[in-house]
């Protein structure tokens, strides 16, 4: 394979951080720290990490209801994320957004989203702005927008309108579809008349590629190619990452729609142990990987501590932040 | 003072703001080569080029969402949606994304964008090209709503909207495009949330929205010959709303009629009537009266359409009944 070991270690750290963040969030939710629902990303970590590794800090992403992994991979601060899940003042949105709406404009995270295809037109719009202004990336070429979404989103109109615009205007955007085989509780074969969702790209005159979404390096390579095309002004790419979520659509989902066997088959392809093996094969010492895990555990302790110790918002804070200009309160 | 049409006033606002700020750009269906189905953006493509005036596919949801994404990275897009009826096609982006982006992000997202859209019945355009959907969006916090009725206000409010910090749905009434009004050569801006007293009077307040303003003024003229003195108020923006000017006028006259072209039920008038009931009930000498479209889709045949839409005569009849009650 011959990847850069430092880079490989960073990917490992991010994947472990995403998984442990979510496991911890699920635990804290049971204990009552987190009031809202969570759509776990567990199992899909290689998609977020591989894709974001191909982006520059000044590129932007849009995310989904299953967005914790995307945020962490784009550099999101897990302390502010955990505080937001807890609905605290110190959270990313001061408690106004929760899991579904975390944003960090400084990191180019334009937002998680409660509507499955809702963020895709936004990514196209950001890419349009980059093209109109000729925004240059710190890596050379155009700045790029990347939209994450699931297989279910490809059946919403916003997806098709957005891809049509991007193909038409050859915008610097990457469409990253995480195909985890289920749209909520309905399997993909009952939601779409095709199996390979990357075929959809052909209608919009862009390349469509399918990669093993549980292989962080394969995801990285595919996304690098797409980003290069975009930076060069050659337009968008559609990437389908084949992956699987190990937990329910939401935490607490009884998962009547799939068998334990099926889940077990996919667990055997877990992207994290797989990448650990790849690193060991490259000569990375087990102790180094254990260090990474210890570091992640310590960071999550800090995150939970911040969430616990931060004050809740004042009820009347709910009235702030609706508008930039309230015209002396006449907007209410 | 020079005169201009409502349509030309809007075009001037776009031109001036595009010249003033390179982050302002226009996108929509047929806004470029065709200059807009109503001709409002005529000449902009030639003047500013295809990088600033973008003809789009018929994809209302896609282009509103794209405008939002562009706004999030610092642009000030002005989207044209041909008919208010088509706002339904962009429903998710307007209601769930554009309106809430700032709030959900904890106040961080700046969504400076304007959705210019036509409203009202142009005549025999039937149920999907004649609606006045302002009230659909009154119920969505995060949006601002402008509904100018004169060339001066159209220009001034649009310039304010483009320079603002928030998403604005800017309703342009189709029957007003060809109307003329005074428009000075110098800079014109109109603040949001400040109503205009279009005519002063003592016996009755008529709050007239958008295309109903000329009808209300015409009715007031007729009523004055009968000794009924009407005060006509144009709120100009529905969000923010200049509550105090409306309440002040109602307290003075003790009678109020709300004229709007949207369907009566759950319309702009319902909100204003509730406001007046909450803040000025004890000043009222007669019940609040709404003059609006009947609660049926707008029909095609002119005989039926005239029957369904609110008219000058409807205002006159309702006003007489209020004053004589």
PDB file of C-alpha atoms in Angstrom, chain A residues 124 127 131 144-145 162-175 201 204-208 225-227 229-231 233-239:
ATOM      1  CA  UNK A 124     -23.770  23.416  -4.594  1.00  0.00           C
ATOM      2  CA  UNK A 127     -19.331  25.783  -4.821  1.00  0.00           C
ATOM      3  CA  UNK A 131     -16.538  29.461  -8.898  1.00  0.00           C
ATOM      4  CA  UNK A 144     -14.234  22.867  -3.041  1.00  0.00           C
ATOM      5  CA  UNK A 145     -17.510  22.006  -1.341  1.00  0.00           C
ATOM      6  CA  UNK A 162     -28.643  20.071  -6.922  1.00  0.00           C
ATOM      7  CA  UNK A 163     -26.742  17.527  -9.047  1.00  0.00           C
ATOM      8  CA  UNK A 164     -28.332  18.919 -12.172  1.00  0.00           C
ATOM      9  CA  UNK A 165     -27.132  22.444 -11.321  1.00  0.00           C
ATOM     10  CA  UNK A 166     -23.651  21.190 -10.439  1.00  0.00           C
ATOM     11  CA  UNK A 167     -23.318  19.165 -13.635  1.00  0.00           C
ATOM     12  CA  UNK A 168     -24.715  21.998 -15.741  1.00  0.00           C
ATOM     13  CA  UNK A 169     -22.372  24.621 -14.304  1.00  0.00           C
ATOM     14  CA  UNK A 170     -19.407  22.249 -13.745  1.00  0.00           C
ATOM     15  CA  UNK A 171     -19.118  23.363 -10.162  1.00  0.00           C
ATOM     16  CA  UNK A 172     -16.249  22.462  -7.814  1.00  0.00           C
ATOM     17  CA  UNK A 173     -18.294  20.121  -5.646  1.00  0.00           C
ATOM     18  CA  UNK A 174     -18.046  16.508  -4.540  1.00  0.00           C
ATOM     19  CA  UNK A 175     -21.168  14.504  -3.762  1.00  0.00           C
ATOM     20  CA  UNK A 201     -24.209  10.495 -11.778  1.00  0.00           C
ATOM     21  CA  UNK A 204     -25.832  14.789 -14.588  1.00  0.00           C
ATOM     22  CA  UNK A 205     -22.730  14.398 -16.748  1.00  0.00           C
ATOM     23  CA  UNK A 206     -20.337  13.688 -13.936  1.00  0.00           C
ATOM     24  CA  UNK A 207     -18.231  10.660 -13.072  1.00  0.00           C
ATOM     25  CA  UNK A 208     -19.842   8.254 -10.636  1.00  0.00           C
ATOM     26  CA  UNK A 225      -9.348  12.344  -7.465  1.00  0.00           C
ATOM     27  CA  UNK A 226     -12.721  14.041  -7.194  1.00  0.00           C
ATOM     28  CA  UNK A 227     -11.231  17.036  -5.394  1.00  0.00           C
ATOM     29  CA  UNK A 229     -11.090  17.444 -10.770  1.00  0.00           C
ATOM     30  CA  UNK A 230     -13.039  20.064  -8.893  1.00  0.00           C
ATOM     31  CA  UNK A 231      -9.982  22.223  -8.182  1.00  0.00           C
ATOM     32  CA  UNK A 233     -12.410  23.386 -12.893  1.00  0.00           C
ATOM     33  CA  UNK A 234     -13.465  20.055 -14.390  1.00  0.00           C
ATOM     34  CA  UNK A 235     -16.644  19.881 -12.361  1.00  0.00           C
ATOM     35  CA  UNK A 236     -18.344  17.618  -9.867  1.00  0.00           C
ATOM     36  CA  UNK A 237     -17.977  13.936  -9.012  1.00  0.00           C
ATOM     37  CA  UNK A 238     -20.365  11.542  -7.359  1.00  0.00           C
ATOM     38  CA  UNK A 239     -18.802   9.032  -4.956  1.00  0.00           C
TER      39      UNK A 239
END
